[in-house]
JSON list of C-alpha atoms in Angstrom, two decimals:
[
{"chain": "A", "resi": 169, "resn": "MET", "atom": "CA", "xyz": [26.90, -10.72, -15.11]},
{"chain": "A", "resi": 170, "resn": "GLY", "atom": "CA", "xyz": [23.27, -9.92, -15.83]},
{"chain": "A", "resi": 171, "resn": "ASP", "atom": "CA", "xyz": [23.73, -10.19, -19.59]},
{"chain": "A", "resi": 172, "resn": "VAL", "atom": "CA", "xyz": [20.41, -11.38, -21.01]},
{"chain": "A", "resi": 173, "resn": "ARG", "atom": "CA", "xyz": [21.86, -12.10, -24.48]},
{"chain": "A", "resi": 174, "resn": "MET", "atom": "CA", "xyz": [24.53, -14.37, -23.00]},
{"chain": "A", "resi": 175, "resn": "LEU", "atom": "CA", "xyz": [21.91, -16.26, -20.99]},
{"chain": "A", "resi": 176, "resn": "GLN", "atom": "CA", "xyz": [19.77, -16.70, -24.12]},
{"chain": "A", "resi": 177, "resn": "LEU", "atom": "CA", "xyz": [22.79, -18.01, -26.04]},
{"chain": "A", "resi": 178, "resn": "LEU", "atom": "CA", "xyz": [23.53, -20.54, -23.30]},
{"chain": "A", "resi": 179, "resn": "PHE", "atom": "CA", "xyz": [19.92, -21.72, -23.33]},
{"chain": "A", "resi": 180, "resn": "GLU", "atom": "CA", "xyz": [20.08, -22.07, -27.13]},
{"chain": "A", "resi": 181, "resn": "LEU", "atom": "CA", "xyz": [23.25, -24.14, -26.88]},
{"chain": "A", "resi": 182, "resn": "LYS", "atom": "CA", "xyz": [21.51, -26.45, -24.42]},
{"chain": "A", "resi": 183, "resn": "THR", "atom": "CA", "xyz": [18.88, -27.28, -27.07]},
{"chain": "A", "resi": 184, "resn": "ARG", "atom": "CA", "xyz": [21.50, -28.51, -29.58]},
{"chain": "A", "resi": 185, "resn": "PRO", "atom": "CA", "xyz": [22.09, -32.29, -29.61]},
{"chain": "A", "resi": 186, "resn": "GLN", "atom": "CA", "xyz": [25.84, -32.03, -29.00]},
{"chain": "A", "resi": 187, "resn": "TYR", "atom": "CA", "xyz": [25.27, -30.04, -25.78]},
{"chain": "A", "resi": 188, "resn": "GLU", "atom": "CA", "xyz": [22.05, -31.70, -24.61]},
{"chain": "A", "resi": 189, "resn": "HIS", "atom": "CA", "xyz": [23.75, -33.70, -21.85]},
{"chain": "A", "resi": 190, "resn": "ASP", "atom": "CA", "xyz": [26.56, -31.26, -21.10]},
{"chain": "A", "resi": 191, "resn": "LYS", "atom": "CA", "xyz": [26.71, -30.90, -17.32]},
{"chain": "A", "resi": 192, "resn": "LEU", "atom": "CA", "xyz": [28.24, -27.45, -17.65]},
{"chain": "A", "resi": 193, "resn": "LEU", "atom": "CA", "xyz": [25.02, -26.21, -19.28]},
{"chain": "A", "resi": 194, "resn": "ARG", "atom": "CA", "xyz": [22.57, -27.11, -16.51]},
{"chain": "A", "resi": 195, "resn": "PHE", "atom": "CA", "xyz": [19.97, -24.44, -15.78]},
{"chain": "A", "resi": 196, "resn": "THR", "atom": "CA", "xyz": [17.88, -26.03, -13.07]},
{"chain": "A", "resi": 197, "resn": "ASP", "atom": "CA", "xyz": [19.75, -23.97, -10.51]},
{"chain": "A", "resi": 198, "resn": "VAL", "atom": "CA", "xyz": [19.41, -20.59, -12.23]},
{"chain": "A", "resi": 199, "resn": "MET", "atom": "CA", "xyz": [16.69, -19.41, -9.86]},
{"chain": "A", "resi": 200, "resn": "CYS", "atom": "CA", "xyz": [18.53, -20.74, -6.81]},
{"chain": "A", "resi": 201, "resn": "ILE", "atom": "CA", "xyz": [21.66, -18.86, -7.83]},
{"chain": "A", "resi": 202, "resn": "ALA", "atom": "CA", "xyz": [19.60, -15.73, -8.40]},
{"chain": "A", "resi": 203, "resn": "ASP", "atom": "CA", "xyz": [18.09, -16.19, -4.96]},
{"chain": "A", "resi": 204, "resn": "LEU", "atom": "CA", "xyz": [21.51, -16.42, -3.36]},
{"chain": "A", "resi": 205, "resn": "LYS", "atom": "CA", "xyz": [22.63, -13.30, -5.20]},
{"chain": "A", "resi": 206, "resn": "ALA", "atom": "CA", "xyz": [19.47, -11.54, -4.01]},
{"chain": "A", "resi": 207, "resn": "ARG", "atom": "CA", "xyz": [20.69, -11.98, -0.44]},
{"chain": "A", "resi": 208, "resn": "ASP", "atom": "CA", "xyz": [23.54, -9.62, -1.28]},
{"chain": "A", "resi": 209, "resn": "PRO", "atom": "CA", "xyz": [22.18, -6.08, -0.70]},
{"chain": "A", "resi": 210, "resn": "THR", "atom": "CA", "xyz": [24.41, -4.67, -3.46]},
{"chain": "A", "resi": 211, "resn": "TRP", "atom": "CA", "xyz": [22.82, -6.93, -6.08]},
{"chain": "A", "resi": 212, "resn": "GLN", "atom": "CA", "xyz": [19.85, -5.42, -7.90]},
{"chain": "A", "resi": 213, "resn": "TRP", "atom": "CA", "xyz": [16.80, -7.49, -8.83]},
{"chain": "A", "resi": 214, "resn": "GLU", "atom": "CA", "xyz": [16.98, -7.94, -12.60]},
{"chain": "A", "resi": 215, "resn": "PRO", "atom": "CA", "xyz": [13.50, -8.76, -13.93]},
{"chain": "A", "resi": 216, "resn": "HIS", "atom": "CA", "xyz": [14.58, -9.14, -17.56]},
{"chain": "A", "resi": 217, "resn": "LEU", "atom": "CA", "xyz": [17.25, -11.67, -16.65]},
{"chain": "A", "resi": 218, "resn": "MET", "atom": "CA", "xyz": [14.82, -13.63, -14.48]},
{"chain": "A", "resi": 219, "resn": "LEU", "atom": "CA", "xyz": [12.12, -13.52, -17.18]},
{"chain": "A", "resi": 220, "resn": "THR", "atom": "CA", "xyz": [14.60, -15.02, -19.62]},
{"chain": "A", "resi": 221, "resn": "ALA", "atom": "CA", "xyz": [15.55, -17.73, -17.14]},
{"chain": "A", "resi": 222, "resn": "LEU", "atom": "CA", "xyz": [11.91, -18.53, -16.44]},
{"chain": "A", "resi": 223, "resn": "GLY", "atom": "CA", "xyz": [11.09, -18.56, -20.14]},
{"chain": "A", "resi": 224, "resn": "PHE", "atom": "CA", "xyz": [13.58, -21.35, -20.73]},
{"chain": "A", "resi": 225, "resn": "GLY", "atom": "CA", "xyz": [12.98, -23.24, -17.48]},
{"chain": "A", "resi": 226, "resn": "GLY", "atom": "CA", "xyz": [14.82, -23.99, -14.29]},
{"chain": "A", "resi": 227, "resn": "GLY", "atom": "CA", "xyz": [14.52, -23.49, -10.57]},
{"chain": "A", "resi": 228, "resn": "ASP", "atom": "CA", "xyz": [11.96, -24.20, -7.88]},
{"chain": "A", "resi": 229, "resn": "LEU", "atom": "CA", "xyz": [9.91, -21.02, -7.81]},
{"chain": "A", "resi": 230, "resn": "ARG", "atom": "CA", "xyz": [8.01, -21.95, -4.66]},
{"chain": "A", "resi": 231, "resn": "MET", "atom": "CA", "xyz": [11.31, -21.89, -2.80]},
{"chain": "A", "resi": 232, "resn": "ASN", "atom": "CA", "xyz": [12.18, -18.54, -4.34]},
{"chain": "A", "resi": 233, "resn": "LEU", "atom": "CA", "xyz": [8.78, -17.15, -3.42]},
{"chain": "A", "resi": 234, "resn": "VAL", "atom": "CA", "xyz": [9.21, -18.30, 0.18]},
{"chain": "A", "resi": 235, "resn": "ALA", "atom": "CA", "xyz": [12.75, -16.86, 0.22]},
{"chain": "A", "resi": 236, "resn": "ALA", "atom": "CA", "xyz": [11.41, -13.53, -1.11]},
{"chain": "A", "resi": 237, "resn": "VAL", "atom": "CA", "xyz": [8.79, -13.57, 1.65]},
{"chain": "A", "resi": 238, "resn": "HIS", "atom": "CA", "xyz": [11.48, -14.10, 4.29]},
{"chain": "A", "resi": 239, "resn": "ARG", "atom": "CA", "xyz": [13.44, -11.18, 2.87]},
{"chain": "A", "resi": 240, "resn": "GLY", "atom": "CA", "xyz": [10.27, -9.07, 2.87]},
{"chain": "A", "resi": 241, "resn": "ASN", "atom": "CA", "xyz": [10.83, -8.12, -0.78]},
{"chain": "A", "resi": 242, "resn": "VAL", "atom": "CA", "xyz": [7.34, -7.10, -1.93]},
{"chain": "A", "resi": 243, "resn": "ASP", "atom": "CA", "xyz": [8.59, -6.07, -5.40]},
{"chain": "A", "resi": 244, "resn": "GLU", "atom": "CA", "xyz": [10.03, -9.51, -6.00]},
{"chain": "A", "resi": 245, "resn": "ILE", "atom": "CA", "xyz": [6.86, -11.20, -4.69]},
{"chain": "A", "resi": 246, "resn": "GLN", "atom": "CA", "xyz": [4.70, -9.00, -6.89]},
{"chain": "A", "resi": 247, "resn": "TRP", "atom": "CA", "xyz": [6.89, -9.81, -9.90]},
{"chain": "A", "resi": 248, "resn": "LEU", "atom": "CA", "xyz": [6.49, -13.56, -9.31]},
{"chain": "A", "resi": 249, "resn": "HIS", "atom": "CA", "xyz": [2.76, -13.23, -8.58]},
{"chain": "A", "resi": 250, "resn": "GLU", "atom": "CA", "xyz": [2.18, -11.27, -11.80]},
{"chain": "A", "resi": 251, "resn": "ARG", "atom": "CA", "xyz": [3.66, -14.22, -13.66]},
{"chain": "A", "resi": 252, "resn": "SER", "atom": "CA", "xyz": [1.06, -16.57, -12.14]},
{"chain": "A", "resi": 253, "resn": "TYR", "atom": "CA", "xyz": [3.10, -18.09, -9.34]},
{"chain": "A", "resi": 254, "resn": "ALA", "atom": "CA", "xyz": [0.50, -18.98, -6.74]},
{"chain": "A", "resi": 255, "resn": "MET", "atom": "CA", "xyz": [0.39, -17.49, -3.28]},
{"chain": "A", "resi": 256, "resn": "THR", "atom": "CA", "xyz": [-0.17, -20.51, -1.06]},
{"chain": "A", "resi": 257, "resn": "ALA", "atom": "CA", "xyz": [-0.86, -21.01, 2.61]},
{"chain": "A", "resi": 258, "resn": "GLU", "atom": "CA", "xyz": [2.85, -21.83, 2.92]},
{"chain": "A", "resi": 259, "resn": "THR", "atom": "CA", "xyz": [3.68, -18.42, 1.46]},
{"chain": "A", "resi": 260, "resn": "ALA", "atom": "CA", "xyz": [1.37, -16.61, 3.85]},
{"chain": "A", "resi": 261, "resn": "ASP", "atom": "CA", "xyz": [2.53, -18.72, 6.78]},
{"chain": "A", "resi": 262, "resn": "SER", "atom": "CA", "xyz": [6.14, -17.82, 5.97]},
{"chain": "A", "resi": 263, "resn": "ALA", "atom": "CA", "xyz": [5.19, -14.14, 5.90]},
{"chain": "A", "resi": 264, "resn": "ALA", "atom": "CA", "xyz": [3.46, -14.44, 9.27]},
{"chain": "A", "resi": 265, "resn": "ALA", "atom": "CA", "xyz": [6.36, -16.39, 10.78]},
{"chain": "A", "resi": 266, "resn": "ALA", "atom": "CA", "xyz": [8.90, -13.89, 9.44]},
{"chain": "A", "resi": 267, "resn": "GLN", "atom": "CA", "xyz": [6.75, -11.03, 10.78]},
{"chain": "A", "resi": 268, "resn": "ARG", "atom": "CA", "xyz": [6.55, -9.29, 7.42]},
{"chain": "A", "resi": 269, "resn": "PRO", "atom": "CA", "xyz": [3.39, -7.13, 7.62]},
{"chain": "A", "resi": 270, "resn": "ALA", "atom": "CA", "xyz": [3.98, -5.50, 4.21]},
{"chain": "A", "resi": 271, "resn": "VAL", "atom": "CA", "xyz": [4.15, -8.93, 2.60]},
{"chain": "A", "resi": 272, "resn": "LEU", "atom": "CA", "xyz": [1.06, -10.12, 4.47]},
{"chain": "A", "resi": 273, "resn": "ALA", "atom": "CA", "xyz": [-0.79, -7.00, 3.33]},
{"chain": "A", "resi": 274, "resn": "TYR", "atom": "CA", "xyz": [0.17, -7.73, -0.29]},
{"chain": "A", "resi": 275, "resn": "LEU", "atom": "CA", "xyz": [-0.83, -11.38, 0.02]},
{"chain": "A", "resi": 276, "resn": "TYR", "atom": "CA", "xyz": [-4.15, -10.54, 1.63]},
{"chain": "A", "resi": 277, "resn": "ALA", "atom": "CA", "xyz": [-4.92, -7.98, -1.09]},
{"chain": "A", "resi": 278, "resn": "HIS", "atom": "CA", "xyz": [-4.37, -10.66, -3.73]},
{"chain": "A", "resi": 279, "resn": "THR", "atom": "CA", "xyz": [-6.10, -13.62, -2.18]},
{"chain": "A", "resi": 280, "resn": "THR", "atom": "CA", "xyz": [-9.57, -15.17, -2.28]},
{"chain": "A", "resi": 281, "resn": "ALA", "atom": "CA", "xyz": [-12.03, -16.47, 0.28]},
{"chain": "A", "resi": 282, "resn": "ARG", "atom": "CA", "xyz": [-10.53, -19.93, -0.22]},
{"chain": "A", "resi": 283, "resn": "ALA", "atom": "CA", "xyz": [-7.40, -18.66, 1.49]},
{"chain": "A", "resi": 284, "resn": "ILE", "atom": "CA", "xyz": [-8.90, -19.17, 4.97]},
{"chain": "A", "resi": 285, "resn": "ASP", "atom": "CA", "xyz": [-9.98, -22.68, 3.99]},
{"chain": "A", "resi": 286, "resn": "GLU", "atom": "CA", "xyz": [-6.48, -23.49, 2.73]},
{"chain": "A", "resi": 287, "resn": "ALA", "atom": "CA", "xyz": [-4.77, -21.99, 5.79]},
{"chain": "A", "resi": 288, "resn": "ALA", "atom": "CA", "xyz": [-7.11, -23.91, 8.12]},
{"chain": "A", "resi": 289, "resn": "TRP", "atom": "CA", "xyz": [-6.49, -27.18, 6.28]},
{"chain": "A", "resi": 290, "resn": "GLY", "atom": "CA", "xyz": [-2.77, -26.61, 6.75]},
{"chain": "A", "resi": 291, "resn": "GLY", "atom": "CA", "xyz": [-3.11, -25.75, 10.44]},
{"chain": "A", "resi": 292, "resn": "HIS", "atom": "CA", "xyz": [-1.68, -22.26, 9.91]},
{"chain": "A", "resi": 293, "resn": "LEU", "atom": "CA", "xyz": [-3.41, -20.47, 12.80]},
{"chain": "A", "resi": 294, "resn": "PRO", "atom": "CA", "xyz": [-1.49, -17.15, 12.49]},
{"chain": "A", "resi": 295, "resn": "VAL", "atom": "CA", "xyz": [-2.55, -16.95, 8.84]},
{"chain": "A", "resi": 296, "resn": "VAL", "atom": "CA", "xyz": [-6.16, -17.86, 9.64]},
{"chain": "A", "resi": 297, "resn": "ARG", "atom": "CA", "xyz": [-6.20, -15.11, 12.28]},
{"chain": "A", "resi": 298, "resn": "PHE", "atom": "CA", "xyz": [-4.71, -12.54, 9.91]},
{"chain": "A", "resi": 299, "resn": "LEU", "atom": "CA", "xyz": [-7.08, -13.39, 7.06]},
{"chain": "A", "resi": 300, "resn": "HIS", "atom": "CA", "xyz": [-10.06, -13.39, 9.43]},
{"chain": "A", "resi": 301, "resn": "ALA", "atom": "CA", "xyz": [-9.15, -9.88, 10.57]},
{"chain": "A", "resi": 302, "resn": "HIS", "atom": "CA", "xyz": [-8.40, -8.46, 7.13]},
{"chain": "A", "resi": 303, "resn": "LEU", "atom": "CA", "xyz": [-10.19, -10.43, 4.40]},
{"chain": "A", "resi": 304, "resn": "ALA", "atom": "CA", "xyz": [-13.53, -8.98, 3.38]},
{"chain": "A", "resi": 305, "resn": "GLY", "atom": "CA", "xyz": [-14.83, -12.37, 2.27]},
{"chain": "A", "resi": 306, "resn": "GLY", "atom": "CA", "xyz": [-15.40, -15.40, 4.39]},
{"chain": "A", "resi": 307, "resn": "CYS", "atom": "CA", "xyz": [-14.54, -19.03, 4.28]},
{"chain": "A", "resi": 308, "resn": "THR", "atom": "CA", "xyz": [-16.59, -22.20, 3.87]},
{"chain": "A", "resi": 309, "resn": "PRO", "atom": "CA", "xyz": [-17.45, -25.07, 6.23]},
{"chain": "A", "resi": 310, "resn": "GLN", "atom": "CA", "xyz": [-14.48, -26.82, 4.59]},
{"chain": "A", "resi": 311, "resn": "ALA", "atom": "CA", "xyz": [-12.16, -24.71, 6.76]},
{"chain": "A", "resi": 312, "resn": "MET", "atom": "CA", "xyz": [-13.32, -26.32, 10.01]},
{"chain": "A", "resi": 313, "resn": "ASN", "atom": "CA", "xyz": [-13.84, -29.71, 8.34]},
{"chain": "A", "resi": 314, "resn": "GLY", "atom": "CA", "xyz": [-10.24, -29.74, 7.14]},
{"chain": "A", "resi": 315, "resn": "ALA", "atom": "CA", "xyz": [-8.76, -28.50, 10.40]},
{"chain": "A", "resi": 316, "resn": "ALA", "atom": "CA", "xyz": [-10.72, -31.17, 12.31]},
{"chain": "A", "resi": 317, "resn": "LEU", "atom": "CA", "xyz": [-9.72, -33.93, 9.89]},
{"chain": "A", "resi": 318, "resn": "ARG", "atom": "CA", "xyz": [-6.07, -33.09, 10.38]},
{"chain": "A", "resi": 319, "resn": "GLY", "atom": "CA", "xyz": [-6.31, -32.63, 14.16]},
{"chain": "A", "resi": 320, "resn": "TYR", "atom": "CA", "xyz": [-5.68, -28.88, 14.40]},
{"chain": "A", "resi": 321, "resn": "LEU", "atom": "CA", "xyz": [-7.71, -28.26, 17.56]},
{"chain": "A", "resi": 322, "resn": "ASP", "atom": "CA", "xyz": [-6.47, -24.67, 17.94]},
{"chain": "A", "resi": 323, "resn": "VAL", "atom": "CA", "xyz": [-7.70, -23.83, 14.43]},
{"chain": "A", "resi": 324, "resn": "VAL", "atom": "CA", "xyz": [-11.05, -25.57, 15.02]},
{"chain": "A", "resi": 325, "resn": "GLN", "atom": "CA", "xyz": [-11.50, -23.60, 18.27]},
{"chain": "A", "resi": 326, "resn": "PHE", "atom": "CA", "xyz": [-10.62, -20.30, 16.59]},
{"chain": "A", "resi": 327, "resn": "LEU", "atom": "CA", "xyz": [-13.04, -20.90, 13.71]},
{"chain": "A", "resi": 328, "resn": "HIS", "atom": "CA", "xyz": [-15.78, -21.94, 16.14]},
{"chain": "A", "resi": 329, "resn": "GLU", "atom": "CA", "xyz": [-15.31, -18.82, 18.26]},
{"chain": "A", "resi": 330, "resn": "ASN", "atom": "CA", "xyz": [-14.82, -16.31, 15.45]},
{"chain": "A", "resi": 331, "resn": "ARG", "atom": "CA", "xyz": [-16.54, -17.49, 12.26]},
{"chain": "A", "resi": 332, "resn": "ARG", "atom": "CA", "xyz": [-20.16, -18.28, 11.38]},
{"chain": "A", "resi": 333, "resn": "GLU", "atom": "CA", "xyz": [-19.61, -20.74, 8.52]},
{"chain": "A", "resi": 334, "resn": "GLY", "atom": "CA", "xyz": [-19.53, -23.72, 10.89]},
{"chain": "A", "resi": 335, "resn": "CYS", "atom": "CA", "xyz": [-18.79, -27.21, 9.65]},
{"chain": "A", "resi": 336, "resn": "THR", "atom": "CA", "xyz": [-20.56, -30.36, 8.48]},
{"chain": "A", "resi": 337, "resn": "PRO", "atom": "CA", "xyz": [-20.77, -33.83, 10.06]},
{"chain": "A", "resi": 338, "resn": "ASN", "atom": "CA", "xyz": [-17.61, -34.56, 8.06]},
{"chain": "A", "resi": 339, "resn": "ALA", "atom": "CA", "xyz": [-15.62, -32.59, 10.65]},
{"chain": "A", "resi": 340, "resn": "MET", "atom": "CA", "xyz": [-16.37, -35.03, 13.47]},
{"chain": "A", "resi": 341, "resn": "ASN", "atom": "CA", "xyz": [-16.31, -38.04, 11.11]},
{"chain": "A", "resi": 342, "resn": "GLY", "atom": "CA", "xyz": [-12.85, -37.11, 9.84]},
{"chain": "A", "resi": 343, "resn": "ALA", "atom": "CA", "xyz": [-11.44, -36.33, 13.28]},
{"chain": "A", "resi": 344, "resn": "ALA", "atom": "CA", "xyz": [-12.76, -39.63, 14.65]},
{"chain": "A", "resi": 345, "resn": "ALA", "atom": "CA", "xyz": [-11.44, -41.62, 11.68]},
{"chain": "A", "resi": 346, "resn": "ARG", "atom": "CA", "xyz": [-7.97, -40.20, 12.22]},
{"chain": "A", "resi": 347, "resn": "GLY", "atom": "CA", "xyz": [-8.00, -40.62, 16.00]},
{"chain": "A", "resi": 348, "resn": "HIS", "atom": "CA", "xyz": [-8.09, -36.94, 16.97]},
{"chain": "A", "resi": 349, "resn": "LEU", "atom": "CA", "xyz": [-9.99, -37.48, 20.23]},
{"chain": "A", "resi": 350, "resn": "SER", "atom": "CA", "xyz": [-9.56, -33.93, 21.56]},
{"chain": "A", "resi": 351, "resn": "VAL", "atom": "CA", "xyz": [-11.07, -32.52, 18.35]},
{"chain": "A", "resi": 352, "resn": "VAL", "atom": "CA", "xyz": [-13.98, -34.99, 18.51]},
{"chain": "A", "resi": 353, "resn": "GLN", "atom": "CA", "xyz": [-14.64, -34.02, 22.14]},
{"chain": "A", "resi": 354, "resn": "PHE", "atom": "CA", "xyz": [-14.53, -30.30, 21.33]},
{"chain": "A", "resi": 355, "resn": "LEU", "atom": "CA", "xyz": [-16.91, -30.69, 18.38]},
{"chain": "A", "resi": 356, "resn": "HIS", "atom": "CA", "xyz": [-19.27, -32.87, 20.41]},
{"chain": "A", "resi": 357, "resn": "GLU", "atom": "CA", "xyz": [-19.39, -30.33, 23.26]},
{"chain": "A", "resi": 358, "resn": "ASN", "atom": "CA", "xyz": [-19.57, -27.17, 21.14]},
{"chain": "A", "resi": 359, "resn": "ARG", "atom": "CA", "xyz": [-21.11, -27.93, 17.75]},
{"chain": "A", "resi": 360, "resn": "ARG", "atom": "CA", "xyz": [-24.54, -29.23, 16.72]},
{"chain": "A", "resi": 361, "resn": "GLU", "atom": "CA", "xyz": [-23.64, -30.82, 13.39]},
{"chain": "A", "resi": 362, "resn": "GLY", "atom": "CA", "xyz": [-22.86, -34.18, 14.99]},
{"chain": "A", "resi": 363, "resn": "CYS", "atom": "CA", "xyz": [-21.54, -37.09, 12.98]},
{"chain": "A", "resi": 364, "resn": "SER", "atom": "CA", "xyz": [-22.93, -39.80, 10.75]}
]
């Protein structure tokens, strides 16, 4: 187990016509298997083996990133992030839900101002709160616009009470178009942007 040369040989075999459709040489589950093995505390994270697997394809890395977040494995998250696997609102939300402060700290150190916008659009209030408290940058009016459009009243209220970026008339327009009456009422009573 963990033999990089053997894994490379198996990937090479898969490229040959006679083995192209061989069900025994499927590699789409390589990352999932690695993830399951990672749950065993005696198994060591093997970056060279994973790099080989990633180089030849296979696995849903978003799921592995979320699983790494739930385990609180900052080294594994850093390894995936360094190979350009995006930290999404889902990733940060998983870290907040799993109460992994070390992971949240890593994510916040490697995020941009768009992170609050993305978290607000997804209705991830715990992530919006964390980023608001820790992120040096701000967000854009798109944060409140998106939260309103999708009916996340709690996020709209938080942004209204804690941020200065505000929104545009698109916030009320979007909330009204989607039937989010409580959001429309809140915006009407508390914001000056109005609607068109």
